[in-house]
Amino acid sequence: MSAVLIAEEAAVRAVPLVAGVLGAGGVAVAVLPSKVRMRAELRRRWRTWALVAPVFLGAYFLGGGGTYALAAGLGVIAASEFVRMAGLKRGDHVVLAAAAVVLPAVAWLAPDLLDLRMAALLLVASALPSVLAGDDRSGFTRTARTAFGLLWIPVALTGLVTLGETAVAVGLAVALGDVGAWCGGTALGRRGPLARPLSPLSPNKTWAGVLGAAVATAGLLLALGEFSLPLWAAVIGGCVLGDLIESMVKRESGVKDAGSWLPGFGGLLDRIDSLLVALLLATVMTR
């Protein structure tokens, strides 16, 4: 059976579970008392999830073309947000946007080309705009930031295509992991050793949140029949490191969110930061 069909079957199996989780979440946020501090934001986030989940799973129902469209669409939008945050120029944006379109196509049609040859081309492409413009003031910084953006966004998103059914599990587990992290941090992160922050980059992210994410992701992977220690580790790593990496970028850039158009989250990068790292780690740890 082809990897595309296996991924489609995984998406079909996930539909009842996702519908159940969304239904339970919808009831939970609907009955939240008015004194709950984040009630309005939690409701906005639920509405966004209710729209995003069918788009994510629906892409896998459409086969290889659907997963390509999903990866390319996410990549183009996320690349635009990253360019604004990183203070890059038009040429750098062109490189990132082109990679966001081309790399998922290569992953779909010729995955064997995603090797050191592609890495070499990406490195050259990241330097090309600064070199051609003769940028001797910020060219190296621009090149480094563009190279980071290429690895963080388009390269990571090729995992949506190449990982097949594993990508379905990773996407859903990361989403539920964020919910578990919030629940864990709220319930256990007020005092004690679990209340210690993970990093000064994001003081609100605590070890209690890590515990909550670990429990939630393990439960979902088990429910999908996709649990393995390497995959679980990749998902937890994404849930923990993804947000911290984006916080690092945002703090240096002096911005609060990557955007403002996604209700309850900010920008697309604010929503998929954990997914990007989890896909990279899953590609390394499950092959």
mmCIF file of C-alpha atoms in Angstrom:
data_model
loop_
_atom_site.group_PDB
_atom_site.id
_atom_site.type_symbol
_atom_site.label_atom_id
_atom_site.label_comp_id
_atom_site.label_asym_id
_atom_site.label_seq_id
_atom_site.Cartn_x
_atom_site.Cartn_y
_atom_site.Cartn_z
ATOM 1 C CA MET A 1 0.000 0.000 0.000
ATOM 2 C CA SER A 2 1.375 3.453 -0.923
ATOM 3 C CA ALA A 3 2.396 5.957 1.725
ATOM 4 C CA VAL A 4 -0.297 8.342 0.446
ATOM 5 C CA LEU A 5 -3.060 5.775 1.006
ATOM 6 C CA ILE A 6 -1.699 4.887 4.429
ATOM 7 C CA ALA A 7 -1.721 8.582 5.394
ATOM 8 C CA GLU A 8 -5.285 8.913 4.104
ATOM 9 C CA GLU A 9 -6.374 5.934 6.186
ATOM 10 C CA ALA A 10 -4.680 7.468 9.242
ATOM 11 C CA ALA A 11 -6.643 10.672 8.680
ATOM 12 C CA VAL A 12 -9.882 8.673 8.409
ATOM 13 C CA ARG A 13 -9.146 6.879 11.692
ATOM 14 C CA ALA A 14 -8.402 10.200 13.370
ATOM 15 C CA VAL A 15 -11.712 11.850 12.446
ATOM 16 C CA PRO A 16 -13.845 10.363 15.270
ATOM 17 C CA LEU A 17 -11.155 11.101 17.834
ATOM 18 C CA VAL A 18 -10.702 14.694 16.673
ATOM 19 C CA ALA A 19 -14.467 15.218 16.564
ATOM 20 C CA GLY A 20 -14.769 13.885 20.105
ATOM 21 C CA VAL A 21 -11.980 16.075 21.427
ATOM 22 C CA LEU A 22 -13.395 19.169 19.711
ATOM 23 C CA GLY A 23 -16.861 18.367 20.992
ATOM 24 C CA ALA A 24 -15.679 17.927 24.556
ATOM 25 C CA GLY A 25 -13.577 21.074 24.294
ATOM 26 C CA GLY A 26 -16.517 23.033 22.919
ATOM 27 C CA VAL A 27 -18.693 22.026 25.857
ATOM 28 C CA ALA A 28 -15.886 22.851 28.309
ATOM 29 C CA VAL A 29 -15.297 26.377 27.009
ATOM 30 C CA ALA A 30 -19.038 27.023 26.686
ATOM 31 C CA VAL A 31 -19.659 26.404 30.384
ATOM 32 C CA LEU A 32 -16.620 28.282 31.692
ATOM 33 C CA PRO A 33 -17.708 30.797 34.356
ATOM 34 C CA SER A 34 -17.211 34.470 33.626
ATOM 35 C CA LYS A 35 -14.585 34.794 36.361
ATOM 36 C CA VAL A 36 -12.135 32.596 34.416
ATOM 37 C CA ARG A 37 -9.457 35.005 33.244
ATOM 38 C CA MET A 38 -8.874 33.533 29.768
ATOM 39 C CA ARG A 39 -12.469 32.555 28.963
ATOM 40 C CA ALA A 40 -12.833 34.794 25.899
ATOM 41 C CA GLU A 41 -9.439 33.801 24.505
ATOM 42 C CA LEU A 42 -10.074 30.094 25.093
ATOM 43 C CA ARG A 43 -13.330 30.368 23.170
ATOM 44 C CA ARG A 44 -11.572 32.098 20.291
ATOM 45 C CA ARG A 45 -8.923 29.393 20.275
ATOM 46 C CA TRP A 46 -11.568 26.655 20.188
ATOM 47 C CA ARG A 47 -13.263 28.281 17.193
ATOM 48 C CA THR A 48 -9.925 28.447 15.402
ATOM 49 C CA TRP A 49 -9.263 24.764 16.153
ATOM 50 C CA ALA A 50 -12.730 23.877 14.856
ATOM 51 C CA LEU A 51 -11.773 25.447 11.516
ATOM 52 C CA VAL A 52 -8.154 24.292 11.374
ATOM 53 C CA ALA A 53 -8.680 20.597 12.195
ATOM 54 C CA PRO A 54 -10.844 19.838 9.103
ATOM 55 C CA VAL A 55 -8.351 21.668 6.880
ATOM 56 C CA PHE A 56 -5.434 19.660 8.276
ATOM 57 C CA LEU A 57 -7.138 16.271 8.005
ATOM 58 C CA GLY A 58 -8.837 17.180 4.733
ATOM 59 C CA ALA A 59 -5.465 17.729 3.083
ATOM 60 C CA TYR A 60 -4.627 14.059 3.648
ATOM 61 C CA PHE A 61 -7.962 12.956 2.186
ATOM 62 C CA LEU A 62 -6.889 14.672 -1.059
ATOM 63 C CA GLY A 63 -3.704 12.602 -1.356
ATOM 64 C CA GLY A 64 -0.254 13.851 -2.285
ATOM 65 C CA GLY A 65 -1.556 17.007 -3.913
ATOM 66 C CA GLY A 66 -3.465 17.907 -0.780
ATOM 67 C CA THR A 67 -0.509 17.462 1.547
ATOM 68 C CA TYR A 68 1.661 19.446 -0.861
ATOM 69 C CA ALA A 69 -0.867 22.289 -0.856
ATOM 70 C CA LEU A 70 -1.020 22.201 2.946
ATOM 71 C CA ALA A 71 2.763 22.315 3.375
ATOM 72 C CA ALA A 72 3.260 24.984 0.699
ATOM 73 C CA GLY A 73 0.425 27.168 1.979
ATOM 74 C CA LEU A 74 1.640 27.047 5.558
ATOM 75 C CA GLY A 75 5.199 27.679 4.389
ATOM 76 C CA VAL A 76 4.414 30.769 2.315
ATOM 77 C CA ILE A 77 2.408 32.406 5.108
ATOM 78 C CA ALA A 78 4.886 31.486 7.854
ATOM 79 C CA ALA A 79 7.816 32.676 5.721
ATOM 80 C CA SER A 80 6.169 36.080 5.291
ATOM 81 C CA GLU A 81 5.701 36.399 9.040
ATOM 82 C CA PHE A 82 9.291 35.343 9.694
ATOM 83 C CA VAL A 83 10.638 37.900 7.194
ATOM 84 C CA ARG A 84 8.823 40.687 9.020
ATOM 85 C CA MET A 85 10.029 39.533 12.434
ATOM 86 C CA ALA A 86 13.634 38.996 11.343
ATOM 87 C CA GLY A 87 13.883 42.319 9.506
ATOM 88 C CA LEU A 88 14.845 40.661 6.217
ATOM 89 C CA LYS A 89 14.623 42.258 2.790
ATOM 90 C CA ARG A 90 12.716 41.515 -0.380
ATOM 91 C CA GLY A 91 15.360 39.232 -1.873
ATOM 92 C CA ASP A 92 15.450 37.116 1.289
ATOM 93 C CA HIS A 93 11.659 36.908 1.216
ATOM 94 C CA VAL A 94 11.755 35.653 -2.371
ATOM 95 C CA VAL A 95 14.194 32.879 -1.383
ATOM 96 C CA LEU A 96 12.079 31.775 1.582
ATOM 97 C CA ALA A 97 8.800 31.900 -0.337
ATOM 98 C CA ALA A 98 10.264 30.014 -3.301
ATOM 99 C CA ALA A 99 11.633 27.326 -0.992
ATOM 100 C CA ALA A 100 8.232 27.072 0.707
ATOM 101 C CA VAL A 101 6.677 26.228 -2.669
ATOM 102 C CA VAL A 102 9.452 24.113 -4.171
ATOM 103 C CA LEU A 103 10.619 21.941 -1.270
ATOM 104 C CA PRO A 104 7.216 20.313 -0.564
ATOM 105 C CA ALA A 105 6.931 19.598 -4.297
ATOM 106 C CA VAL A 106 10.322 17.893 -4.245
ATOM 107 C CA ALA A 107 9.261 15.950 -1.143
ATOM 108 C CA TRP A 108 6.135 14.815 -3.001
ATOM 109 C CA LEU A 109 7.549 14.058 -6.443
ATOM 110 C CA ALA A 110 11.255 13.320 -5.879
ATOM 111 C CA PRO A 111 11.966 12.786 -2.166
ATOM 112 C CA ASP A 112 15.376 11.228 -2.900
ATOM 113 C CA LEU A 113 16.627 14.713 -3.792
ATOM 114 C CA LEU A 114 16.198 15.898 -0.197
ATOM 115 C CA ASP A 115 19.782 15.208 0.793
ATOM 116 C CA LEU A 116 23.099 17.050 1.102
ATOM 117 C CA ARG A 117 22.752 18.317 -2.464
ATOM 118 C CA MET A 118 19.603 20.179 -1.491
ATOM 119 C CA ALA A 119 21.247 21.447 1.695
ATOM 120 C CA ALA A 120 24.091 22.901 -0.389
ATOM 121 C CA LEU A 121 21.651 24.640 -2.728
ATOM 122 C CA LEU A 122 19.732 26.118 0.202
ATOM 123 C CA LEU A 123 22.920 27.451 1.760
ATOM 124 C CA VAL A 124 23.899 29.154 -1.488
ATOM 125 C CA ALA A 125 20.367 30.490 -1.968
ATOM 126 C CA SER A 126 20.340 32.021 1.503
ATOM 127 C CA ALA A 127 23.497 34.015 0.728
ATOM 128 C CA LEU A 128 22.615 34.985 -2.827
ATOM 129 C CA PRO A 129 20.425 38.082 -2.165
ATOM 130 C CA SER A 130 23.010 39.710 0.115
ATOM 131 C CA VAL A 131 25.899 38.826 -2.175
ATOM 132 C CA LEU A 132 24.212 40.168 -5.320
ATOM 133 C CA ALA A 133 23.197 43.346 -3.491
ATOM 134 C CA GLY A 134 26.739 43.827 -2.168
ATOM 135 C CA ASP A 135 25.409 44.141 1.371
ATOM 136 C CA ASP A 136 28.589 44.572 3.415
ATOM 137 C CA ARG A 137 26.779 46.013 6.455
ATOM 138 C CA SER A 138 24.222 43.321 7.321
ATOM 139 C CA GLY A 139 24.736 40.678 4.639
ATOM 140 C CA PHE A 140 26.114 38.009 6.943
ATOM 141 C CA THR A 141 23.316 38.550 9.490
ATOM 142 C CA ARG A 142 20.704 38.406 6.719
ATOM 143 C CA THR A 143 22.239 35.224 5.335
ATOM 144 C CA ALA A 144 22.302 33.538 8.745
ATOM 145 C CA ARG A 145 18.709 34.495 9.456
ATOM 146 C CA THR A 146 17.556 33.346 6.025
ATOM 147 C CA ALA A 147 19.358 30.009 6.417
ATOM 148 C CA PHE A 148 17.720 29.548 9.816
ATOM 149 C CA GLY A 149 14.329 30.406 8.334
ATOM 150 C CA LEU A 150 14.805 27.883 5.522
ATOM 151 C CA LEU A 151 15.533 25.088 7.973
ATOM 152 C CA TRP A 152 12.879 26.132 10.478
ATOM 153 C CA ILE A 153 9.993 26.556 8.013
ATOM 154 C CA PRO A 154 10.178 25.045 4.470
ATOM 155 C CA VAL A 155 12.507 22.152 5.351
ATOM 156 C CA ALA A 156 10.472 21.270 8.436
ATOM 157 C CA LEU A 157 7.187 21.381 6.522
ATOM 158 C CA THR A 158 8.401 18.798 4.017
ATOM 159 C CA GLY A 159 7.727 16.384 6.886
ATOM 160 C CA LEU A 160 3.995 16.846 6.291
ATOM 161 C CA VAL A 161 4.575 15.152 2.932
ATOM 162 C CA THR A 162 7.352 12.658 3.636
ATOM 163 C CA LEU A 163 6.227 11.348 7.023
ATOM 164 C CA GLY A 164 2.813 10.166 5.818
ATOM 165 C CA GLU A 165 0.667 8.730 8.617
ATOM 166 C CA THR A 166 3.278 9.804 11.154
ATOM 167 C CA ALA A 167 2.729 13.426 10.114
ATOM 168 C CA VAL A 168 -0.987 13.079 10.895
ATOM 169 C CA ALA A 169 -0.147 11.802 14.368
ATOM 170 C CA VAL A 170 2.484 14.512 14.937
ATOM 171 C CA GLY A 171 0.154 17.325 13.890
ATOM 172 C CA LEU A 172 -2.685 16.175 16.132
ATOM 173 C CA ALA A 173 -0.408 15.308 19.062
ATOM 174 C CA VAL A 174 1.291 18.707 18.998
ATOM 175 C CA ALA A 175 -2.098 20.424 18.972
ATOM 176 C CA LEU A 176 -3.301 18.461 21.985
ATOM 177 C CA GLY A 177 0.106 18.866 23.621
ATOM 178 C CA ASP A 178 -0.365 22.633 23.669
ATOM 179 C CA VAL A 179 -3.700 22.137 25.435
ATOM 180 C CA GLY A 180 -2.112 19.704 27.878
ATOM 181 C CA ALA A 181 0.705 22.151 28.582
ATOM 182 C CA TRP A 182 -1.790 24.888 29.418
ATOM 183 C CA CYS A 183 -3.792 22.571 31.671
ATOM 184 C CA GLY A 184 -0.660 21.280 33.407
ATOM 185 C CA GLY A 185 0.721 24.751 33.920
ATOM 186 C CA THR A 186 -2.602 26.038 35.255
ATOM 187 C CA ALA A 187 -3.150 23.126 37.637
ATOM 188 C CA LEU A 188 0.389 22.420 38.836
ATOM 189 C CA GLY A 189 2.514 25.400 37.881
ATOM 190 C CA ARG A 190 1.678 27.823 40.658
ATOM 191 C CA ARG A 191 4.191 26.629 43.274
ATOM 192 C CA GLY A 192 6.737 23.915 43.939
ATOM 193 C CA PRO A 193 9.471 22.474 41.708
ATOM 194 C CA LEU A 194 7.117 22.112 38.731
ATOM 195 C CA ALA A 195 6.523 25.863 38.774
ATOM 196 C CA ARG A 196 10.115 26.580 37.718
ATOM 197 C CA PRO A 197 10.304 28.226 34.271
ATOM 198 C CA LEU A 198 12.029 26.348 31.480
ATOM 199 C CA SER A 199 13.878 29.394 30.173
ATOM 200 C CA PRO A 200 13.998 33.168 30.714
ATOM 201 C CA LEU A 201 12.881 33.422 27.081
ATOM 202 C CA SER A 202 9.358 32.451 28.152
ATOM 203 C CA PRO A 203 8.854 32.627 31.942
ATOM 204 C CA ASN A 204 5.275 31.343 31.683
ATOM 205 C CA LYS A 205 6.464 28.001 30.289
ATOM 206 C CA THR A 206 7.069 25.722 33.278
ATOM 207 C CA TRP A 207 7.942 22.113 33.988
ATOM 208 C CA ALA A 208 4.316 21.599 34.946
ATOM 209 C CA GLY A 209 3.430 22.474 31.371
ATOM 210 C CA VAL A 210 5.946 19.935 30.093
ATOM 211 C CA LEU A 211 4.324 17.270 32.266
ATOM 212 C CA GLY A 212 0.877 18.187 30.977
ATOM 213 C CA ALA A 213 2.085 18.078 27.370
ATOM 214 C CA ALA A 214 3.779 14.716 27.929
ATOM 215 C CA VAL A 215 0.582 13.145 29.306
ATOM 216 C CA ALA A 216 -1.655 14.612 26.592
ATOM 217 C CA THR A 217 0.611 13.648 23.700
ATOM 218 C CA ALA A 218 1.154 10.125 24.994
ATOM 219 C CA GLY A 219 -2.598 9.643 25.326
ATOM 220 C CA LEU A 220 -3.295 10.829 21.790
ATOM 221 C CA LEU A 221 -0.508 8.798 20.193
ATOM 222 C CA LEU A 222 -1.769 5.710 22.006
ATOM 223 C CA ALA A 223 -5.336 6.405 20.870
ATOM 224 C CA LEU A 224 -4.131 6.683 17.261
ATOM 225 C CA GLY A 225 -2.033 3.521 17.529
ATOM 226 C CA GLU A 226 1.102 5.509 16.692
ATOM 227 C CA PHE A 227 2.896 5.530 20.040
ATOM 228 C CA SER A 228 6.625 4.891 20.127
ATOM 229 C CA LEU A 229 9.242 6.361 22.427
ATOM 230 C CA PRO A 230 11.170 8.120 19.606
ATOM 231 C CA LEU A 231 8.011 9.681 18.184
ATOM 232 C CA TRP A 232 6.772 10.704 21.636
ATOM 233 C CA ALA A 233 10.155 12.287 22.356
ATOM 234 C CA ALA A 234 10.001 14.173 19.039
ATOM 235 C CA VAL A 235 6.536 15.519 19.806
ATOM 236 C CA ILE A 236 7.452 16.578 23.354
ATOM 237 C CA GLY A 237 10.626 18.195 22.024
ATOM 238 C CA GLY A 238 8.532 20.152 19.545
ATOM 239 C CA CYS A 239 6.028 21.226 22.191
ATOM 240 C CA VAL A 240 8.823 22.465 24.469
ATOM 241 C CA LEU A 241 11.413 23.882 22.065
ATOM 242 C CA GLY A 242 9.127 25.258 19.366
ATOM 243 C CA ASP A 243 7.644 27.968 21.528
ATOM 244 C CA LEU A 244 11.011 28.838 23.089
ATOM 245 C CA ILE A 245 12.665 29.186 19.688
ATOM 246 C CA GLU A 246 9.949 31.507 18.450
ATOM 247 C CA SER A 247 10.118 33.456 21.714
ATOM 248 C CA MET A 248 13.835 33.938 21.088
ATOM 249 C CA VAL A 249 13.146 35.309 17.600
ATOM 250 C CA LYS A 250 10.327 37.563 18.811
ATOM 251 C CA ARG A 251 12.285 38.952 21.763
ATOM 252 C CA GLU A 252 15.214 39.946 19.557
ATOM 253 C CA SER A 253 12.776 41.465 17.069
ATOM 254 C CA GLY A 254 10.833 43.291 19.767
ATOM 255 C CA VAL A 255 7.417 41.924 18.761
ATOM 256 C CA LYS A 256 4.768 40.153 20.835
ATOM 257 C CA ASP A 257 3.243 37.962 18.118
ATOM 258 C CA ALA A 258 4.148 36.915 14.587
ATOM 259 C CA GLY A 259 0.831 38.342 13.366
ATOM 260 C CA SER A 260 -2.666 39.290 14.435
ATOM 261 C CA TRP A 261 -4.991 37.595 11.962
ATOM 262 C CA LEU A 262 -5.436 34.158 13.612
ATOM 263 C CA PRO A 263 -8.020 34.484 16.419
ATOM 264 C CA GLY A 264 -6.708 33.415 19.805
ATOM 265 C CA PHE A 265 -3.148 32.807 18.611
ATOM 266 C CA GLY A 266 -1.767 35.863 16.792
ATOM 267 C CA GLY A 267 -0.050 34.742 13.599
ATOM 268 C CA LEU A 268 0.444 31.398 11.902
ATOM 269 C CA LEU A 269 3.963 31.003 13.304
ATOM 270 C CA ASP A 270 2.530 31.429 16.787
ATOM 271 C CA ARG A 271 0.341 28.410 16.065
ATOM 272 C CA ILE A 272 2.768 26.096 14.219
ATOM 273 C CA ASP A 273 6.062 26.872 16.001
ATOM 274 C CA SER A 274 5.876 23.590 17.940
ATOM 275 C CA LEU A 275 4.775 21.636 14.868
ATOM 276 C CA LEU A 276 7.816 22.794 12.888
ATOM 277 C CA VAL A 277 10.303 21.520 15.465
ATOM 278 C CA ALA A 278 8.329 18.315 16.053
ATOM 279 C CA LEU A 279 8.347 17.526 12.320
ATOM 280 C CA LEU A 280 12.104 18.050 12.133
ATOM 281 C CA LEU A 281 12.707 15.835 15.156
ATOM 282 C CA ALA A 282 10.277 13.179 13.941
ATOM 283 C CA THR A 283 12.058 13.078 10.572
ATOM 284 C CA VAL A 284 15.352 12.411 12.370
ATOM 285 C CA MET A 285 14.108 10.045 15.087
ATOM 286 C CA THR A 286 11.665 7.835 13.197
ATOM 287 C CA ARG A 287 13.687 7.056 10.086
#
